[in-house]
Amino acid sequence: LSSSSAASDVYKRQLFFFLEMASHDVNAKQAGKEEEGVKSYVEQDGVWQTVKISIWGVASSVINQLRNGAEITKLSLPAVFLEPCSVLEIGAAKILGYFPTLYSVVSEEQPLNRMMIVTKWYLAAFRRASYAKKPYNAVLGEIHKCHIISGGSVAQFHAQQVSHHPPKSVFRAYNEALNLSIDACVGFEPKFYGNYVTIPSNGYLKITNSKYSEDYYCDKPIPDILMNNVVWGTRTHEWIGTQIILCKKNQLETKIEYSGTKLKGNITCLKTNKVLVTFQGGVNTDPVTGIVINEAVENKFVLIDYAKEPPAKLIYPSVSEMDSNDSLKIWREVTEAIVTNDLVSADRAKEKVEKAQRERRATNTHFATKYFVKDEENGLWKFIDNKSLGEEEK
């Protein structure tokens, strides 16, 4: 097919998708009570953020679990520590929610400008975390799907928990019309130090701009996290450490250094080892300003004004169209209890989810690895386009 024919086919599929989404909206309204109470609370404020964690509250949660007959070695982390969302939902909010910030990279001709757009997306997506507590650990095989409509095109998102020990989550956001995608595999290694926790991340994040046949690799999928006062005192959280974004084809590298509420960084040409751009600013509210370094003049610019980069609205399937192991279905009872501040019911519902996972593991019955397959040669997870393996794998 010619390039024009291929483009036409893509936009036809986009049109069919829009029509299908309109049909889904009608079906959701007709579903009535079935749809009530199923929603994502990711990136939202609520009572769960202000509930204080007390030693008595934690002890009470443990006692309630013991009364329910739980084994001491299998006690669940109390709901008072939790945000009402799965870690897969956070991936969607960060990676897909800010995807439109990246769209202009396909129309920019200059490699340095494209690297600045990628850097801007990273800063937008991973502005300082707003989470006061911990998200749910996704159960093995848990999936999460949603999409956005922005700039006249559709971008879709798939995620799945592919490993439980150690925990690994795989994500993919892609816009077929723009030939633009983001792939990530995220794991965490929390380390507890009394009243604070460090959460280094591991895995990878790759942005593929097919128009220019170039990839941008992040040495960490997200910045490392420091959480202070997790048991007593006022809880705070911040990004820490250094993040590298590398485009091998263009020999350009972005370096971002986090410190409290501030960040600074630069973009370097690896061929000449020359710094081309420097930038500094805030991690959430204060704009990040940059300087393009030239022998004749230093050109100042705003790399990102966070207020002008709001997230796109995430659109979810109706309940009847969700997989049985979708995050919003698996954690529905837990979420409803947390948002209504019924932490006793939340603890019980959470223990039920975790018990079901233990039973699947004991009988060697697992949810299938839908949408992704691991490349054993390079260890990366590949998205399976237009294919899904059955609901359960035995």
Short mmCIF file of C-alpha atoms in Angstrom, two decimals:
data_model
loop_
_atom_site.label_atom_id
_atom_site.label_comp_id
_atom_site.label_asym_id
_atom_site.label_seq_id
_atom_site.Cartn_x
_atom_site.Cartn_y
_atom_site.Cartn_z
CA LEU A 1 0.00 0.00 0.00
CA SER A 2 1.08 3.58 -0.59
CA SER A 3 1.74 5.80 2.41
CA SER A 4 -1.44 7.79 1.61
CA SER A 5 -3.51 4.58 1.52
CA ALA A 6 -2.03 3.43 4.80
CA ALA A 7 -2.82 6.80 6.40
CA SER A 8 -6.37 6.59 5.05
CA ASP A 9 -6.80 3.14 6.61
CA VAL A 10 -5.60 4.46 9.97
CA TYR A 11 -8.08 7.31 9.97
CA LYS A 12 -10.90 4.98 8.92
CA ARG A 13 -10.12 2.82 11.93
CA GLN A 14 -10.08 5.95 14.08
CA LEU A 15 -13.55 6.90 12.74
CA PHE A 16 -14.91 3.43 13.50
CA PHE A 17 -13.42 3.72 16.99
CA PHE A 18 -15.19 7.05 17.60
CA LEU A 19 -18.50 5.51 16.49
CA GLU A 20 -17.89 2.50 18.72
CA MET A 21 -17.17 4.76 21.71
CA ALA A 22 -20.43 6.62 21.09
CA SER A 23 -22.23 3.28 21.15
CA HIS A 24 -20.45 2.38 24.39
CA ASP A 25 -21.65 5.63 25.98
CA VAL A 26 -25.25 4.73 25.11
CA ASN A 27 -24.82 1.20 26.44
CA ALA A 28 -23.33 2.55 29.67
CA LYS A 29 -26.37 4.78 30.22
CA GLN A 30 -28.71 1.87 29.51
CA ALA A 31 -26.84 -0.34 31.95
CA GLY A 32 -28.26 1.73 34.82
CA LYS A 33 -27.41 0.47 38.28
CA GLU A 34 -24.73 -1.93 37.01
CA GLU A 35 -22.50 1.05 36.28
CA GLU A 36 -22.97 2.77 39.62
CA GLY A 37 -19.97 2.93 41.94
CA VAL A 38 -17.39 1.75 39.40
CA LYS A 39 -14.97 4.57 38.76
CA SER A 40 -11.34 5.44 39.17
CA TYR A 41 -10.30 7.79 41.97
CA VAL A 42 -6.72 8.11 40.76
CA GLU A 43 -5.35 11.67 40.95
CA GLN A 44 -8.40 12.79 42.97
CA ASP A 45 -8.62 14.33 46.44
CA GLY A 46 -10.68 12.76 49.19
CA VAL A 47 -11.11 11.87 52.85
CA TRP A 48 -8.56 9.05 52.56
CA GLN A 49 -5.77 11.63 52.27
CA THR A 50 -6.46 13.17 55.67
CA VAL A 51 -7.18 10.07 57.77
CA LYS A 52 -4.39 9.92 60.33
CA ILE A 53 -2.39 6.73 60.75
CA SER A 54 -2.18 5.71 64.37
CA ILE A 55 -0.61 2.77 66.13
CA TRP A 56 -4.05 1.95 67.55
CA GLY A 57 -5.59 2.06 64.08
CA VAL A 58 -3.02 -0.36 62.71
CA ALA A 59 -3.42 -2.67 65.71
CA SER A 60 -7.21 -2.55 65.31
CA SER A 61 -6.88 -3.58 61.67
CA VAL A 62 -4.68 -6.53 62.60
CA ILE A 63 -7.12 -7.61 65.34
CA ASN A 64 -10.04 -7.51 62.90
CA GLN A 65 -8.12 -9.71 60.47
CA LEU A 66 -7.31 -12.19 63.22
CA ARG A 67 -10.98 -12.35 64.11
CA ASN A 68 -11.66 -13.26 60.51
CA GLY A 69 -9.32 -16.25 60.88
CA ALA A 70 -6.38 -14.91 58.88
CA GLU A 71 -2.97 -16.49 59.42
CA ILE A 72 -0.47 -14.15 61.06
CA THR A 73 2.02 -14.61 58.19
CA LYS A 74 -0.64 -13.51 55.68
CA LEU A 75 -1.92 -10.36 57.32
CA SER A 76 -2.80 -7.59 54.88
CA LEU A 77 -1.43 -4.03 54.95
CA PRO A 78 -4.21 -1.98 56.61
CA ALA A 79 -6.38 0.13 54.32
CA VAL A 80 -5.53 3.25 56.34
CA PHE A 81 -2.18 3.23 54.49
CA LEU A 82 -3.78 3.08 51.03
CA GLU A 83 -4.88 5.32 48.19
CA PRO A 84 -8.13 4.05 46.59
CA CYS A 85 -6.50 3.01 43.33
CA SER A 86 -4.26 0.32 41.89
CA VAL A 87 -0.70 0.98 40.78
CA LEU A 88 -1.92 0.24 37.22
CA GLU A 89 -4.38 3.13 37.46
CA ILE A 90 -1.53 5.45 38.41
CA GLY A 91 0.36 4.29 35.33
CA ALA A 92 -2.61 5.27 33.17
CA ALA A 93 -2.93 8.68 34.84
CA LYS A 94 0.75 9.48 34.37
CA ILE A 95 1.64 7.88 31.04
CA LEU A 96 -1.61 8.23 29.10
CA GLY A 97 -3.04 11.27 30.86
CA TYR A 98 -0.17 13.48 29.72
CA PHE A 99 0.42 11.73 26.38
CA PRO A 100 -0.91 14.73 24.35
CA THR A 101 2.01 16.82 25.66
CA LEU A 102 4.21 14.57 23.53
CA TYR A 103 2.19 14.75 20.30
CA SER A 104 4.11 17.65 18.74
CA VAL A 105 7.26 15.51 18.65
CA VAL A 106 6.04 13.93 15.39
CA SER A 107 5.90 17.28 13.56
CA GLU A 108 9.13 18.80 14.89
CA GLU A 109 12.01 18.61 12.39
CA GLN A 110 14.94 19.52 14.69
CA PRO A 111 16.34 16.66 16.86
CA LEU A 112 17.19 19.01 19.75
CA ASN A 113 13.66 20.40 19.80
CA ARG A 114 12.26 16.87 19.78
CA MET A 115 14.39 16.01 22.80
CA MET A 116 13.05 19.10 24.57
CA ILE A 117 9.47 17.96 23.84
CA VAL A 118 10.24 14.50 25.26
CA THR A 119 11.78 16.14 28.34
CA LYS A 120 8.72 18.35 28.71
CA TRP A 121 6.44 15.29 28.58
CA TYR A 122 8.50 13.53 31.25
CA LEU A 123 8.31 16.54 33.56
CA ALA A 124 4.56 16.85 32.96
CA ALA A 125 3.82 13.16 33.49
CA PHE A 126 6.02 12.84 36.56
CA ARG A 127 5.40 16.16 38.25
CA ARG A 128 5.68 15.69 42.00
CA ALA A 129 3.49 12.82 43.15
CA SER A 130 0.26 13.94 44.82
CA TYR A 131 -0.30 10.65 46.58
CA ALA A 132 -0.37 10.84 50.35
CA LYS A 133 -0.50 7.07 50.71
CA LYS A 134 0.29 3.83 48.91
CA PRO A 135 -1.68 2.44 45.92
CA TYR A 136 -2.88 -1.16 45.86
CA ASN A 137 -0.32 -3.75 44.83
CA ALA A 138 -1.75 -5.12 41.58
CA VAL A 139 -2.49 -8.84 41.77
CA LEU A 140 -0.77 -11.17 39.32
CA GLY A 141 -2.52 -10.94 35.95
CA GLU A 142 -4.50 -7.81 36.83
CA ILE A 143 -5.09 -5.60 33.79
CA HIS A 144 -6.17 -2.01 33.21
CA LYS A 145 -7.49 -0.47 30.00
CA CYS A 146 -8.62 3.01 29.06
CA HIS A 147 -8.27 5.59 26.31
CA ILE A 148 -8.24 9.33 25.67
CA ILE A 149 -9.51 11.49 22.82
CA SER A 150 -7.34 14.55 22.24
CA GLY A 151 -6.33 16.63 19.26
CA GLY A 152 -8.74 14.76 17.00
CA SER A 153 -7.18 11.34 17.56
CA VAL A 154 -7.48 8.43 19.95
CA ALA A 155 -4.75 7.05 22.17
CA GLN A 156 -5.21 3.74 23.95
CA PHE A 157 -3.65 2.31 27.08
CA HIS A 158 -3.10 -1.26 28.24
CA ALA A 159 -1.41 -2.40 31.44
CA GLN A 160 -0.92 -5.70 33.19
CA GLN A 161 0.77 -7.05 36.29
CA VAL A 162 3.14 -9.67 34.87
CA SER A 163 5.00 -10.63 38.05
CA HIS A 164 4.12 -10.65 41.73
CA HIS A 165 7.46 -11.61 43.32
CA PRO A 166 9.12 -9.31 42.50
CA PRO A 167 6.23 -7.07 41.45
CA LYS A 168 6.41 -5.92 37.83
CA SER A 169 3.84 -3.85 35.94
CA VAL A 170 3.91 -3.44 32.16
CA PHE A 171 2.35 -0.44 30.41
CA ARG A 172 1.72 0.67 26.84
CA ALA A 173 0.18 3.87 25.50
CA TYR A 174 -0.10 4.30 21.75
CA ASN A 175 -1.60 6.64 19.20
CA GLU A 176 -1.97 4.79 15.92
CA ALA A 177 -2.68 7.91 13.87
CA LEU A 178 0.57 9.54 15.02
CA ASN A 179 2.66 6.36 15.04
CA LEU A 180 3.72 7.26 18.56
CA SER A 181 3.99 4.93 21.54
CA ILE A 182 5.26 4.63 25.10
CA ASP A 183 6.27 1.28 26.59
CA ALA A 184 7.28 0.76 30.20
CA CYS A 185 8.00 -1.94 32.73
CA VAL A 186 7.98 -0.74 36.34
CA GLY A 187 9.11 -2.36 39.54
CA PHE A 188 9.79 -0.96 43.01
CA GLU A 189 12.15 -1.84 45.85
CA PRO A 190 10.79 -0.08 48.97
CA LYS A 191 13.22 0.31 51.86
CA PHE A 192 11.91 1.21 55.31
CA TYR A 193 13.89 3.36 57.73
CA GLY A 194 11.69 3.89 60.78
CA ASN A 195 9.46 6.84 59.94
CA TYR A 196 10.46 7.27 56.29
CA VAL A 197 10.58 5.10 53.20
CA THR A 198 12.67 5.27 50.04
CA ILE A 199 11.17 3.71 46.92
CA PRO A 200 13.73 3.23 44.13
CA SER A 201 12.21 2.19 40.81
CA ASN A 202 13.59 -0.31 38.33
CA GLY A 203 12.70 -1.37 34.80
CA TYR A 204 12.55 0.81 31.71
CA LEU A 205 10.52 3.38 29.80
CA LYS A 206 10.81 3.79 26.04
CA ILE A 207 9.20 6.38 23.76
CA THR A 208 9.06 5.42 20.08
CA ASN A 209 8.62 8.12 17.44
CA SER A 210 8.20 6.00 14.32
CA LYS A 211 8.11 8.96 11.93
CA TYR A 212 11.78 9.60 12.66
CA SER A 213 12.66 5.97 13.52
CA GLU A 214 13.95 7.02 16.91
CA ASP A 215 13.59 5.77 20.47
CA TYR A 216 14.05 7.64 23.72
CA TYR A 217 15.11 5.48 26.67
CA CYS A 218 14.75 6.43 30.33
CA ASP A 219 17.20 4.67 32.65
CA LYS A 220 14.41 4.50 35.25
CA PRO A 221 10.70 4.29 34.43
CA ILE A 222 9.88 6.91 37.08
CA PRO A 223 12.00 8.94 39.50
CA ASP A 224 12.84 7.45 42.89
CA ILE A 225 10.51 8.45 45.72
CA LEU A 226 11.14 9.55 49.30
CA MET A 227 8.19 9.41 51.74
CA ASN A 228 8.66 11.09 55.12
CA ASN A 229 6.61 10.68 58.31
CA VAL A 230 4.81 7.55 57.15
CA VAL A 231 3.73 6.56 60.69
CA TRP A 232 3.70 9.82 62.68
CA GLY A 233 3.97 13.48 61.76
CA THR A 234 2.86 15.23 58.58
CA ARG A 235 3.45 13.00 55.58
CA THR A 236 5.50 14.43 52.73
CA HIS A 237 6.75 12.86 49.53
CA GLU A 238 9.17 13.95 46.86
CA TRP A 239 11.17 12.75 43.88
CA ILE A 240 14.85 12.17 44.56
CA GLY A 241 17.93 11.24 42.57
CA THR A 242 18.85 11.62 38.91
CA GLN A 243 16.95 10.66 35.73
CA ILE A 244 18.56 10.12 32.31
CA ILE A 245 16.71 10.21 28.96
CA LEU A 246 18.79 9.00 26.00
CA CYS A 247 18.23 9.11 22.24
CA LYS A 248 20.99 6.96 20.76
CA LYS A 249 20.16 7.82 17.15
CA ASN A 250 20.60 11.57 17.68
CA GLN A 251 23.26 11.20 20.38
CA LEU A 252 21.35 13.46 22.74
CA GLU A 253 20.96 12.98 26.48
CA THR A 254 18.76 14.73 29.04
CA LYS A 255 19.81 14.69 32.69
CA ILE A 256 17.32 15.68 35.41
CA GLU A 257 18.33 16.10 39.06
CA TYR A 258 15.62 16.26 41.75
CA SER A 259 16.02 18.01 45.09
CA GLY A 260 12.99 18.62 47.28
CA THR A 261 10.50 20.79 45.41
CA LYS A 262 13.08 21.83 42.81
CA LEU A 263 14.83 20.30 39.83
CA LYS A 264 17.60 21.20 37.43
CA GLY A 265 19.05 19.57 34.36
CA ASN A 266 20.60 19.82 30.95
CA ILE A 267 20.61 18.35 27.46
CA THR A 268 23.99 17.28 26.16
CA CYS A 269 25.27 16.32 22.70
CA LEU A 270 27.17 13.09 23.32
CA LYS A 271 29.18 13.42 20.10
CA THR A 272 30.83 16.64 21.24
CA ASN A 273 30.17 16.31 24.99
CA LYS A 274 28.76 19.83 24.80
CA VAL A 275 25.85 21.05 26.92
CA LEU A 276 23.23 22.49 24.54
CA VAL A 277 20.43 23.37 26.97
CA THR A 278 20.19 23.94 30.71
CA PHE A 279 16.97 24.21 32.72
CA GLN A 280 15.72 24.58 36.28
CA GLY A 281 12.50 25.13 38.18
CA GLY A 282 9.84 23.41 40.28
CA VAL A 283 8.58 19.85 40.22
CA ASN A 284 4.86 20.59 40.31
CA THR A 285 3.76 24.24 40.22
CA ASP A 286 6.64 26.63 39.47
CA PRO A 287 7.44 26.67 35.73
CA VAL A 288 10.69 25.13 34.48
CA THR A 289 12.71 27.65 32.48
CA GLY A 290 15.55 26.81 30.15
CA ILE A 291 18.42 28.38 28.28
CA VAL A 292 19.54 27.27 24.81
CA ILE A 293 23.28 27.79 24.89
CA ASN A 294 24.81 29.33 21.77
CA GLU A 295 28.24 30.81 21.26
CA ALA A 296 26.66 34.12 20.24
CA VAL A 297 23.64 34.36 22.53
CA GLU A 298 21.78 32.47 25.26
CA ASN A 299 18.11 32.07 24.33
CA LYS A 300 15.80 31.78 27.36
CA PHE A 301 12.51 29.93 27.14
CA VAL A 302 9.88 28.19 29.27
CA LEU A 303 10.36 24.43 29.03
CA ILE A 304 7.11 23.69 30.84
CA ASP A 305 4.39 25.68 32.57
CA TYR A 306 2.58 22.98 34.56
CA ALA A 307 -0.63 25.01 34.73
CA LYS A 308 -0.86 24.87 30.94
CA GLU A 309 -0.38 21.08 30.76
CA PRO A 310 -3.49 19.55 32.36
CA PRO A 311 -4.06 15.81 31.97
CA ALA A 312 -6.46 14.47 29.38
CA LYS A 313 -9.64 12.81 30.63
CA LEU A 314 -9.28 9.04 30.93
CA ILE A 315 -12.20 7.10 29.44
CA TYR A 316 -12.91 3.61 30.76
CA PRO A 317 -14.91 0.68 29.36
CA SER A 318 -18.35 0.02 30.80
CA VAL A 319 -18.54 -2.61 33.52
CA SER A 320 -20.10 -5.13 31.15
CA GLU A 321 -17.16 -4.70 28.77
CA MET A 322 -14.41 -4.94 31.38
CA ASP A 323 -12.35 -8.07 31.79
CA SER A 324 -12.99 -9.94 35.03
CA ASN A 325 -9.46 -9.09 36.16
CA ASP A 326 -9.66 -5.37 35.40
CA SER A 327 -8.32 -3.17 38.21
CA LEU A 328 -11.63 -1.38 38.64
CA LYS A 329 -13.47 -4.69 39.11
CA ILE A 330 -10.91 -6.46 41.29
CA TRP A 331 -10.60 -3.59 43.78
CA ARG A 332 -14.17 -2.25 43.55
CA GLU A 333 -15.24 -3.17 47.09
CA VAL A 334 -11.98 -1.96 48.61
CA THR A 335 -12.21 1.36 46.79
CA GLU A 336 -15.84 1.96 47.73
CA ALA A 337 -15.03 1.34 51.40
CA ILE A 338 -11.97 3.62 51.44
CA VAL A 339 -13.73 6.56 49.76
CA THR A 340 -16.56 6.32 52.31
CA ASN A 341 -14.02 6.04 55.14
CA ASP A 342 -15.21 2.54 56.16
CA LEU A 343 -11.74 1.19 56.80
CA VAL A 344 -12.90 -1.97 58.58
CA SER A 345 -14.84 -3.04 55.47
CA ALA A 346 -11.91 -1.97 53.29
CA ASP A 347 -9.55 -4.25 55.24
CA ARG A 348 -11.92 -7.18 54.86
CA ALA A 349 -12.45 -6.59 51.14
CA LYS A 350 -8.71 -6.24 50.56
CA GLU A 351 -8.00 -9.47 52.41
CA LYS A 352 -10.59 -11.20 50.20
CA VAL A 353 -8.79 -10.02 47.04
CA GLU A 354 -5.44 -11.21 48.37
CA LYS A 355 -6.89 -14.54 49.53
CA ALA A 356 -8.25 -15.19 46.02
CA GLN A 357 -4.78 -14.53 44.62
CA ARG A 358 -3.21 -17.00 47.05
CA GLU A 359 -5.78 -19.63 46.04
CA ARG A 360 -4.99 -19.13 42.34
CA ARG A 361 -1.31 -19.52 43.12
CA ALA A 362 -1.92 -22.68 45.19
CA THR A 363 -3.90 -24.32 42.37
CA ASN A 364 -1.54 -23.03 39.67
CA THR A 365 -4.44 -21.22 38.02
CA HIS A 366 -3.51 -17.74 36.87
CA PHE A 367 -4.96 -14.96 34.79
CA ALA A 368 -3.39 -15.07 31.35
CA THR A 369 -0.69 -12.58 30.33
CA LYS A 370 -2.99 -10.70 28.00
CA TYR A 371 -1.70 -8.08 25.58
CA PHE A 372 2.00 -8.61 26.39
CA VAL A 373 4.64 -11.24 25.74
CA LYS A 374 8.19 -11.23 27.06
CA ASP A 375 11.11 -11.24 24.62
CA GLU A 376 13.46 -13.71 26.26
CA GLU A 377 16.46 -12.38 24.31
CA ASN A 378 16.36 -8.79 25.58
CA GLY A 379 14.01 -9.15 28.56
CA LEU A 380 11.61 -6.49 27.25
CA TRP A 381 7.84 -6.90 27.14
CA LYS A 382 6.22 -6.65 23.71
CA PHE A 383 2.64 -5.54 23.18
CA ILE A 384 0.46 -8.09 21.35
CA ASP A 385 -1.60 -6.07 18.91
CA ASN A 386 -5.17 -7.20 18.23
CA LYS A 387 -4.64 -10.43 20.15
CA SER A 388 -5.66 -11.74 23.53
CA LEU A 389 -5.05 -15.11 25.04
CA GLY A 390 -8.11 -16.54 26.98
CA GLU A 391 -9.20 -15.24 30.28
CA GLU A 392 -7.46 -17.88 32.35
CA GLU A 393 -4.38 -19.94 31.84
CA LYS A 394 -3.99 -23.24 33.65
#
